[in-house]
Every structure is written in C-alpha cells, then in structure tokens.
PDB file of C-alpha atoms and ligand atoms in Angstrom:
ATOM      1  CA  MET A   4      31.781  -4.160 -63.953  1.00 92.00           C
ATOM      2  CA  PRO A   5      32.324  -0.556 -64.382  1.00 98.00           C
ATOM      3  CA  LEU A   6      30.002   1.917 -62.905  1.00 98.00           C
ATOM      4  CA  ASN A   7      27.864   3.682 -65.584  1.00 98.00           C
ATOM      5  CA  ILE A   8      27.731   7.257 -65.029  1.00 98.00           C
ATOM      6  CA  ALA A   9      26.138  10.403 -66.470  1.00 98.00           C
ATOM      7  CA  VAL A  10      28.176  13.686 -66.284  1.00 98.00           C
ATOM      8  CA  LEU A  11      26.200  16.749 -65.970  1.00 98.00           C
ATOM      9  CA  LEU A  12      27.865  20.234 -66.523  1.00 98.00           C
ATOM     10  CA  SER A  13      27.292  23.755 -67.486  1.00 96.00           C
ATOM     11  CA  GLY A  14      30.806  24.946 -68.322  1.00 97.00           C
ATOM     12  CA  SER A  15      34.408  24.179 -69.101  1.00 98.00           C
ATOM     13  CA  GLY A  16      34.220  20.663 -68.012  1.00 98.00           C
ATOM     14  CA  SER A  17      37.806  20.379 -66.627  1.00 98.00           C
ATOM     15  CA  ASN A  18      36.254  18.094 -64.000  1.00 98.00           C
ATOM     16  CA  LEU A  19      34.903  16.019 -66.795  1.00 98.00           C
ATOM     17  CA  GLN A  20      38.326  15.862 -68.358  1.00 98.00           C
ATOM     18  CA  SER A  21      39.855  14.653 -64.913  1.00 98.00           C
ATOM     19  CA  ILE A  22      37.163  11.817 -64.823  1.00 98.00           C
ATOM     20  CA  ILE A  23      37.882  10.944 -68.495  1.00 98.00           C
ATOM     21  CA  ASP A  24      41.573  10.949 -68.052  1.00 98.00           C
ATOM     22  CA  LYS A  25      41.420   8.472 -64.790  1.00 98.00           C
ATOM     23  CA  ILE A  26      38.971   6.289 -66.810  1.00 98.00           C
ATOM     24  CA  GLU A  27      41.611   6.092 -69.768  1.00 98.00           C
ATOM     25  CA  GLN A  28      44.458   5.428 -67.311  1.00 98.00           C
ATOM     26  CA  GLY A  29      42.593   2.630 -66.018  1.00 98.00           C
ATOM     27  CA  VAL A  30      42.312   3.677 -62.376  1.00 98.00           C
ATOM     28  CA  LEU A  31      38.589   4.856 -62.360  1.00 98.00           C
ATOM     29  CA  ASP A  32      36.376   1.868 -63.144  1.00 98.00           C
ATOM     30  CA  ALA A  33      33.473   3.761 -64.675  1.00 98.00           C
ATOM     31  CA  ARG A  34      31.917   4.455 -67.944  1.00 98.00           C
ATOM     32  CA  ILE A  35      30.462   7.639 -69.060  1.00 98.00           C
ATOM     33  CA  ARG A  36      27.101   6.923 -70.872  1.00 98.00           C
ATOM     34  CA  LEU A  37      26.181  10.433 -71.360  1.00 98.00           C
ATOM     35  CA  VAL A  38      27.451  13.718 -70.906  1.00 98.00           C
ATOM     36  CA  LEU A  39      24.634  16.393 -70.524  1.00 98.00           C
ATOM     37  CA  SER A  40      24.689  20.257 -70.496  1.00 98.00           C
ATOM     38  CA  ASN A  41      21.990  22.519 -69.945  1.00 97.00           C
ATOM     39  CA  LYS A  42      23.798  25.020 -72.250  1.00 96.00           C
ATOM     40  CA  ASN A  43      24.886  24.960 -75.886  1.00 96.00           C
ATOM     41  CA  GLY A  44      28.386  25.503 -76.905  1.00 97.00           C
ATOM     42  CA  VAL A  45      30.305  25.048 -73.517  1.00 98.00           C
ATOM     43  CA  TYR A  46      33.750  23.676 -73.935  1.00 98.00           C
ATOM     44  CA  GLY A  47      32.703  20.633 -71.739  1.00 98.00           C
ATOM     45  CA  LEU A  48      30.855  19.351 -74.679  1.00 98.00           C
ATOM     46  CA  GLU A  49      33.724  19.581 -76.909  1.00 98.00           C
ATOM     47  CA  ARG A  50      35.932  17.917 -74.504  1.00 98.00           C
ATOM     48  CA  ALA A  51      33.372  14.862 -74.547  1.00 98.00           C
ATOM     49  CA  GLU A  52      32.968  14.792 -78.349  1.00 98.00           C
ATOM     50  CA  LYS A  53      36.855  14.531 -78.527  1.00 98.00           C
ATOM     51  CA  HIS A  54      36.636  11.390 -76.647  1.00 98.00           C
ATOM     52  CA  GLY A  55      33.866  10.059 -78.534  1.00 98.00           C
ATOM     53  CA  LEU A  56      31.289  10.455 -75.703  1.00 98.00           C
ATOM     54  CA  PRO A  57      27.691  10.653 -76.168  1.00 98.00           C
ATOM     55  CA  THR A  58      26.482  14.313 -75.439  1.00 98.00           C
ATOM     56  CA  LYS A  59      23.058  15.732 -75.112  1.00 98.00           C
ATOM     57  CA  VAL A  60      22.034  19.528 -74.421  1.00 98.00           C
ATOM     58  CA  VAL A  61      18.753  20.195 -72.510  1.00 97.00           C
ATOM     59  CA  LYS A  62      18.138  23.871 -72.083  1.00 95.00           C
ATOM     60  CA  HIS A  63      16.425  24.679 -68.754  1.00 93.00           C
ATOM     61  CA  THR A  64      15.009  27.847 -70.598  1.00 92.00           C
ATOM     62  CA  ALA A  65      12.886  25.470 -72.874  1.00 94.00           C
ATOM     63  CA  TYR A  66      10.806  24.327 -69.895  1.00 96.00           C
ATOM     64  CA  ASP A  67       8.052  26.107 -67.997  1.00 95.00           C
ATOM     65  CA  SER A  68       9.027  24.455 -64.760  1.00 96.00           C
ATOM     66  CA  ARG A  69      12.113  22.922 -62.730  1.00 95.00           C
ATOM     67  CA  GLU A  70      10.025  19.915 -62.414  1.00 96.00           C
ATOM     68  CA  ASP A  71       9.788  19.422 -66.214  1.00 97.00           C
ATOM     69  CA  PHE A  72      13.425  20.146 -66.991  1.00 97.00           C
ATOM     70  CA  ASP A  73      14.333  17.542 -64.341  1.00 97.00           C
ATOM     71  CA  ALA A  74      11.736  15.133 -65.656  1.00 97.00           C
ATOM     72  CA  ALA A  75      13.419  15.409 -69.214  1.00 97.00           C
ATOM     73  CA  LEU A  76      16.844  14.956 -67.643  1.00 98.00           C
ATOM     74  CA  VAL A  77      15.990  11.846 -65.497  1.00 98.00           C
ATOM     75  CA  GLN A  78      14.469  10.189 -68.735  1.00 98.00           C
ATOM     76  CA  LEU A  79      17.597  10.860 -70.866  1.00 98.00           C
ATOM     77  CA  ILE A  80      19.797   9.624 -68.079  1.00 98.00           C
ATOM     78  CA  ARG A  81      17.921   6.566 -67.552  1.00 98.00           C
ATOM     79  CA  GLU A  82      17.784   5.834 -71.365  1.00 98.00           C
ATOM     80  CA  SER A  83      21.615   6.150 -71.377  1.00 98.00           C
ATOM     81  CA  GLY A  84      22.152   3.197 -68.904  1.00 98.00           C
ATOM     82  CA  ALA A  85      23.671   5.499 -66.395  1.00 98.00           C
ATOM     83  CA  GLU A  86      23.098   4.298 -62.737  1.00 98.00           C
ATOM     84  CA  ALA A  87      24.954   7.219 -61.070  1.00 98.00           C
ATOM     85  CA  VAL A  88      24.843  10.970 -61.700  1.00 98.00           C
ATOM     86  CA  ILE A  89      27.994  13.133 -61.504  1.00 98.00           C
ATOM     87  CA  LEU A  90      27.479  16.865 -61.012  1.00 98.00           C
ATOM     88  CA  ALA A  91      30.523  18.623 -62.541  1.00 98.00           C
ATOM     89  CA  GLY A  92      29.955  22.077 -62.513  1.00 96.00           C
ATOM     90  CA  PHE A  93      26.260  21.708 -63.211  1.00 96.00           C
ATOM     91  CA  MET A  94      24.673  24.977 -61.887  1.00 90.00           C
ATOM     92  CA  ARG A  95      20.964  24.083 -61.546  1.00 91.00           C
ATOM     93  CA  ILE A  96      19.291  22.995 -58.412  1.00 90.00           C
ATOM     94  CA  LEU A  97      17.791  19.531 -58.659  1.00 95.00           C
ATOM     95  CA  THR A  98      14.187  18.674 -57.733  1.00 96.00           C
ATOM     96  CA  PRO A  99      13.199  15.898 -55.324  1.00 96.00           C
ATOM     97  CA  HIS A 100      12.028  13.765 -58.269  1.00 97.00           C
ATOM     98  CA  PHE A 101      15.564  14.002 -59.894  1.00 98.00           C
ATOM     99  CA  ILE A 102      17.152  13.289 -56.553  1.00 97.00           C
ATOM    100  CA  ASN A 103      14.600  10.388 -55.551  1.00 97.00           C
ATOM    101  CA  SER A 104      15.212   8.716 -59.067  1.00 98.00           C
ATOM    102  CA  PHE A 105      19.104   8.013 -58.267  1.00 98.00           C
ATOM    103  CA  PRO A 106      19.048   7.525 -54.444  1.00 97.00           C
ATOM    104  CA  ASP A 107      22.436   7.666 -52.934  1.00 97.00           C
ATOM    105  CA  LYS A 108      23.875   7.917 -56.419  1.00 98.00           C
ATOM    106  CA  ILE A 109      24.230  11.665 -57.147  1.00 98.00           C
ATOM    107  CA  LEU A 110      27.778  13.274 -56.363  1.00 98.00           C
ATOM    108  CA  ASN A 111      28.539  16.986 -56.648  1.00 98.00           C
ATOM    109  CA  ILE A 112      31.774  18.818 -56.421  1.00 98.00           C
ATOM    110  CA  HIS A 113      31.841  22.304 -54.839  1.00 98.00           C
ATOM    111  CA  PRO A 114      34.808  24.864 -54.643  1.00 98.00           C
ATOM    112  CA  ALA A 115      34.781  25.329 -51.064  1.00 98.00           C
ATOM    113  CA  VAL A 116      35.134  23.578 -47.788  1.00 98.00           C
ATOM    114  CA  LEU A 117      31.402  22.970 -47.023  1.00 98.00           C
ATOM    115  CA  PRO A 118      29.484  24.345 -45.153  1.00 98.00           C
ATOM    116  CA  CYS A 119      31.450  27.299 -46.059  1.00 98.00           C
ATOM    117  CA  PHE A 120      30.663  29.263 -49.112  1.00 98.00           C
ATOM    118  CA  PRO A 121      27.835  27.348 -50.771  1.00 97.00           C
ATOM    119  CA  GLY A 122      26.107  28.553 -53.954  1.00 95.00           C
ATOM    120  CA  VAL A 123      27.814  30.143 -56.856  1.00 94.00           C
ATOM    121  CA  ASN A 124      31.189  31.715 -56.830  1.00 95.00           C
ATOM    122  CA  GLY A 125      32.523  29.897 -53.709  1.00 96.00           C
ATOM    123  CA  GLN A 126      36.097  31.048 -54.768  1.00 97.00           C
ATOM    124  CA  GLN A 127      34.946  34.633 -54.733  1.00 98.00           C
ATOM    125  CA  GLN A 128      33.200  34.291 -51.484  1.00 98.00           C
ATOM    126  CA  ALA A 129      36.346  32.847 -49.839  1.00 98.00           C
ATOM    127  CA  VAL A 130      38.636  35.595 -51.200  1.00 98.00           C
ATOM    128  CA  ASP A 131      36.085  38.419 -49.985  1.00 98.00           C
ATOM    129  CA  TYR A 132      35.938  36.860 -46.612  1.00 98.00           C
ATOM    130  CA  GLY A 133      39.695  36.662 -46.441  1.00 98.00           C
ATOM    131  CA  VAL A 134      40.047  33.112 -45.336  1.00 98.00           C
ATOM    132  CA  LYS A 135      43.229  31.480 -44.934  1.00 98.00           C
ATOM    133  CA  ILE A 136      42.108  28.180 -45.838  1.00 98.00           C
ATOM    134  CA  SER A 137      39.749  27.046 -48.397  1.00 98.00           C
ATOM    135  CA  GLY A 138      39.491  24.146 -50.640  1.00 98.00           C
ATOM    136  CA  CYS A 139      37.057  21.780 -52.197  1.00 98.00           C
ATOM    137  CA  SER A 140      34.236  19.188 -51.315  1.00 98.00           C
ATOM    138  CA  VAL A 141      32.613  16.239 -52.816  1.00 98.00           C
ATOM    139  CA  HIS A 142      29.253  15.307 -51.493  1.00 98.00           C
ATOM    140  CA  PHE A 143      26.129  13.335 -52.086  1.00 98.00           C
ATOM    141  CA  VAL A 144      23.290  15.315 -53.296  1.00 97.00           C
ATOM    142  CA  ASP A 145      20.132  16.070 -51.270  1.00 95.00           C
ATOM    143  CA  GLU A 146      17.348  18.706 -51.833  1.00 91.00           C
ATOM    144  CA  LYS A 147      19.434  21.759 -50.377  1.00 93.00           C
ATOM    145  CA  MET A 148      22.135  23.226 -52.282  1.00 92.00           C
ATOM    146  CA  ASP A 149      25.597  22.025 -51.703  1.00 95.00           C
ATOM    147  CA  HIS A 150      24.446  20.363 -48.668  1.00 95.00           C
ATOM    148  CA  GLY A 151      24.367  16.648 -48.582  1.00 97.00           C
ATOM    149  CA  PRO A 152      26.866  14.186 -46.649  1.00 98.00           C
ATOM    150  CA  VAL A 153      30.458  14.844 -47.454  1.00 98.00           C
ATOM    151  CA  VAL A 154      32.683  12.125 -49.040  1.00 98.00           C
ATOM    152  CA  ILE A 155      35.858  13.681 -49.159  1.00 99.00           C
ATOM    153  CA  GLN A 156      37.451  17.294 -48.901  1.00 98.00           C
ATOM    154  CA  ALA A 157      40.679  19.028 -49.655  1.00 98.00           C
ATOM    155  CA  ALA A 158      42.017  22.060 -47.938  1.00 98.00           C
ATOM    156  CA  VAL A 159      44.263  24.571 -49.520  1.00 98.00           C
ATOM    157  CA  PRO A 160      45.957  27.796 -48.592  1.00 97.00           C
ATOM    158  CA  GLY A 161      44.237  31.047 -49.226  1.00 96.00           C
ATOM    159  CA  LEU A 162      47.140  33.780 -50.001  1.00 96.00           C
ATOM    160  CA  HIS A 163      47.204  37.474 -49.122  1.00 95.00           C
ATOM    161  CA  ARG A 164      47.434  38.385 -52.978  1.00 95.00           C
ATOM    162  CA  ASP A 165      44.701  35.738 -54.244  1.00 97.00           C
ATOM    163  CA  ASP A 166      41.842  36.790 -56.325  1.00 98.00           C
ATOM    164  CA  ALA A 167      39.075  34.382 -57.418  1.00 98.00           C
ATOM    165  CA  LYS A 168      41.072  33.220 -60.296  1.00 98.00           C
ATOM    166  CA  THR A 169      44.331  32.420 -58.425  1.00 98.00           C
ATOM    167  CA  LEU A 170      42.717  30.785 -55.602  1.00 98.00           C
ATOM    168  CA  GLY A 171      40.121  28.948 -57.913  1.00 98.00           C
ATOM    169  CA  ALA A 172      43.130  27.631 -59.882  1.00 98.00           C
ATOM    170  CA  ARG A 173      44.734  26.054 -56.640  1.00 98.00           C
ATOM    171  CA  ILE A 174      41.494  24.571 -55.764  1.00 98.00           C
ATOM    172  CA  LEU A 175      40.535  23.304 -59.042  1.00 98.00           C
ATOM    173  CA  LYS A 176      43.886  21.073 -59.079  1.00 98.00           C
ATOM    174  CA  MET A 177      42.666  19.377 -55.987  1.00 98.00           C
ATOM    175  CA  GLU A 178      38.917  19.185 -57.427  1.00 98.00           C
ATOM    176  CA  HIS A 179      40.687  17.042 -60.240  1.00 98.00           C
ATOM    177  CA  ARG A 180      42.029  14.645 -57.690  1.00 98.00           C
ATOM    178  CA  ILE A 181      39.381  14.281 -54.990  1.00 98.00           C
ATOM    179  CA  PHE A 182      36.302  13.966 -57.643  1.00 98.00           C
ATOM    180  CA  PRO A 183      37.616  10.976 -59.593  1.00 98.00           C
ATOM    181  CA  GLN A 184      38.615   9.319 -56.150  1.00 98.00           C
ATOM    182  CA  ALA A 185      35.291   9.676 -54.750  1.00 99.00           C
ATOM    183  CA  ILE A 186      33.593   8.233 -57.852  1.00 99.00           C
ATOM    184  CA  GLN A 187      35.854   5.252 -57.818  1.00 98.00           C
ATOM    185  CA  TRP A 188      34.844   4.568 -54.103  1.00 98.00           C
ATOM    186  CA  LEU A 189      31.066   4.825 -55.307  1.00 98.00           C
ATOM    187  CA  ALA A 190      32.013   2.491 -58.190  1.00 98.00           C
ATOM    188  CA  GLN A 191      33.555   0.049 -55.653  1.00 98.00           C
ATOM    189  CA  GLY A 192      30.594   0.154 -53.354  1.00 98.00           C
ATOM    190  CA  ARG A 193      32.755   1.617 -50.631  1.00 98.00           C
ATOM    191  CA  LEU A 194      30.468   4.408 -49.659  1.00 98.00           C
ATOM    192  CA  SER A 195      27.792   4.052 -47.078  1.00 98.00           C
ATOM    193  CA  ILE A 196      25.660   7.020 -45.597  1.00 98.00           C
ATOM    194  CA  GLU A 197      24.720   7.321 -41.920  1.00 97.00           C
ATOM    195  CA  GLY A 198      22.929  10.400 -41.244  1.00 96.00           C
ATOM    196  CA  ARG A 199      25.159  13.338 -42.304  1.00 97.00           C
ATOM    197  CA  LYS A 200      28.138  11.018 -42.152  1.00 98.00           C
ATOM    198  CA  VAL A 201      29.663   9.049 -45.070  1.00 98.00           C
ATOM    199  CA  ASP A 202      31.807   5.922 -44.264  1.00 98.00           C
ATOM    200  CA  VAL A 203      34.459   5.018 -46.721  1.00 98.00           C
ATOM    201  CA  LYS A 204      35.228   1.321 -46.395  1.00 98.00           C
ATOM    202  CA  ASP A 205      38.849   0.589 -45.601  1.00 98.00           C
ATOM    203  CA  CYS A 206      39.171   4.374 -45.248  1.00 98.00           C
ATOM    204  CA  PRO A 207      42.649   5.868 -46.181  1.00 98.00           C
ATOM    205  CA  ALA A 208      44.240   8.030 -43.486  1.00 98.00           C
ATOM    206  CA  PRO A 209      44.317  11.821 -44.014  1.00 98.00           C
ATOM    207  CA  MET A 210      47.020  12.969 -46.334  1.00 98.00           C
ATOM    208  CA  VAL A 211      49.099  15.977 -46.637  1.00 98.00           C
ATOM    209  CA  ILE A 212      50.425  16.941 -49.971  1.00 97.00           C
ATOM    210  CA  ASN A 213      53.521  19.281 -49.674  1.00 95.00           C
ATOM    211  CA  SER A 214      55.248  19.398 -53.113  1.00 92.00           C
ATOM    212  CA  GLN A 215      56.726  22.401 -54.839  1.00 88.00           C
ATOM    213  CA  GLU A 216      53.647  23.050 -56.705  1.00 89.00           C
ATOM    214  CA  ASP A 217      50.757  22.134 -54.315  1.00 93.00           C
ATOM    215  CA  SER A 218      50.131  22.068 -50.731  1.00 95.00           C
ATOM    216  CA  ALA A 219      46.968  20.495 -49.389  1.00 98.00           C
ATOM    217  CA  LEU A 220      45.534  18.308 -46.574  1.00 98.00           C
ATOM    218  CA  VAL A 221      43.082  15.850 -47.953  1.00 98.00           C
ATOM    219  CA  ASN A 222      40.739  13.618 -46.017  1.00 98.00           C
ATOM    220  CA  PRO A 223      40.176  10.724 -46.557  1.00 98.00           C
ATOM    221  CA  GLY A 224      43.506  10.382 -48.266  1.00 98.00           C
ATOM    222  CA  LEU A 225      43.928   9.700 -51.989  1.00 98.00           C
ATOM    223  CA  GLU A 226      44.621   6.263 -53.135  1.00 98.00           C
ATOM    224  CA  ASN A 227      47.211   5.220 -55.784  1.00 97.00           C
ATOM    225  CA  GLY A 228      46.643   6.922 -59.053  1.00 98.00           C
ATOM    226  CA  PHE A 229      44.465   9.695 -57.975  1.00 98.00           C
TER     227      PHE A 229
HETATM  228  C1  GAR B 303      34.108  23.887 -60.524  1.00 93.02           C
HETATM  229  O1  GAR B 303      34.942  24.779 -59.751  1.00 93.02           O
HETATM  230  C2  GAR B 303      33.075  23.218 -59.539  1.00 93.02           C
HETATM  231  O2  GAR B 303      33.459  22.957 -58.340  1.00 93.02           O
HETATM  232  C3  GAR B 303      31.993  24.328 -59.724  1.00 93.02           C
HETATM  233  O3  GAR B 303      32.022  24.670 -60.978  1.00 93.02           O
HETATM  234  C4  GAR B 303      33.261  24.530 -61.459  1.00 93.02           C
HETATM  235  C5  GAR B 303      33.009  23.651 -62.763  1.00 93.02           C
HETATM  236  O4  GAR B 303      34.341  23.829 -63.356  1.00 93.02           O
HETATM  237  N1  GAR B 303      30.697  23.977 -58.940  1.00 93.02           N
HETATM  238  C6  GAR B 303      30.166  24.651 -58.364  1.00 93.02           C
HETATM  239  O5  GAR B 303      30.305  25.753 -57.992  1.00 93.02           O
HETATM  240  C7  GAR B 303      28.817  24.052 -57.750  1.00 93.02           C
HETATM  241  N2  GAR B 303      28.141  24.744 -56.668  1.00 93.02           N
HETATM  242  P1  GAR B 303      34.552  22.820 -64.844  1.00 93.02           P
HETATM  243  O6  GAR B 303      33.491  22.987 -65.773  1.00 93.02           O
HETATM  244  O7  GAR B 303      35.826  23.184 -65.244  1.00 93.02           O
HETATM  245  O8  GAR B 303      34.756  21.449 -64.105  1.00 93.02           O
END
C-alpha cells in the first residue's frame, strides 16, 4: 500500500517535482493526496496541476493566529486522506497542534547540514560564514525550527567563488535525491525515532558520490533509483 502524503510548499516546488518523478518512476511508493501552499501563484502549484494533483491554497494572512491557520491545514490534510506530511520548502513554523496531529509522520528538508544554519536562507548563511562543506538534511519535525531528529544528510563542497545561488544549486541537486529516499523509508516503515536519533532499518552504508557533475557524501547511503 502506498503512503498517502500531503506536500506543503511556499515556492518553486522543485522538491515536489523530485517526489512526483520518483513516484512516476515507480521507485517511491507514495501517493500525493494534496499539495498545499500558503501562497497563491507559486510555481509549485503549477507543477502539481500539470501532474493532475489536487491543490489548495490557504493563505496564512487570512487567519488571526498561527493556531487558526494550522487548524485549517490539519483539517484539509485529514480530509485529503494523507497520513504523512512532507514540508517541501514550506516557510512557516508549525504549532504543537499541527505536529501532534501527525506524530512521527512529518518530514522537512533543509538546505544545510543541521544544526548549522537553520531558518531562512541557509545557503546564504553558509556562504557568509565561508564554510568549505555545506549540504542538506531531512529531519522529522518537532516544535523548534529545523530541529527534529535527522533521517539523512548530504554534504557538498562550498567553493571559494560560490554565492548563495551556485552553492544552493549544488545543494538542491542532493535535496532532490535524499528527500524522496527518506520518504520511501517512511513509506516502508523503516524509520524509528530513539530520542534525537533515527534508526533506519537495514541501514545502507554511507555513500560517496564522485562523478564529473557532483561530489557528495551521503549518510545513510542512497538505495537503487534514488
Ligand atoms: C529548498 O532549498 C528547501 O531546502 C528550503 O526551501 C527550498 C525550496 O525549494 N527549505 C528551507 O529553507 C526550510 N527551512 P523548492 O520550492 O524548489 O523545493
């Protein structure tokens, strides 16, 4: 049985696209029940519509409180039949009510090797700091921003002449690989949380990618197709 997911986004939706692609390729056993955006007119919604996926826009500005906004999201997600929530560039902090509505079933992607550079513009923060290594993380969501237990991380080089755009593009390529992989592990029931640590059942060994286009260290390693 595929994992029923809702994908929440606020922008271009390239991570949504990578999830759609892996589902269509038959390597990710999930079904997107709803794509939810807190902003009108973002490209992520267009991507969803191109693939015939149901979309909804819930503007946070239309609500008096974060609690009311989140309650509306929870209701729509429940009605869609989604059991898990995928935050793919969703730039809002979630309330305890939201988090407790989908226990151990909310994943977020962040464009840095957490706990470095949480919050907005992780790529710019990394460039400003001058790090030689940055990357991306998929983690379970808790009540603090970009904070919950880490499922998978990829490290990529930070180069002397990088700006947020060039570093961001290098990171994004890895985001598109580790996020669908983490969702697949969730779909397969292979993730268990022990305090801050996530155990991946039959955990693949760390993996080094060293091709002409990409170099990265990914842990746990990616499985076939990802
Ligand atoms: C991605 O880089 C994602 O990691 C980041 O937003 C971007 C969304 O891109 N998320 C965060 O910064 C969360 N703190 P996309 O809309 O093309 O998937």
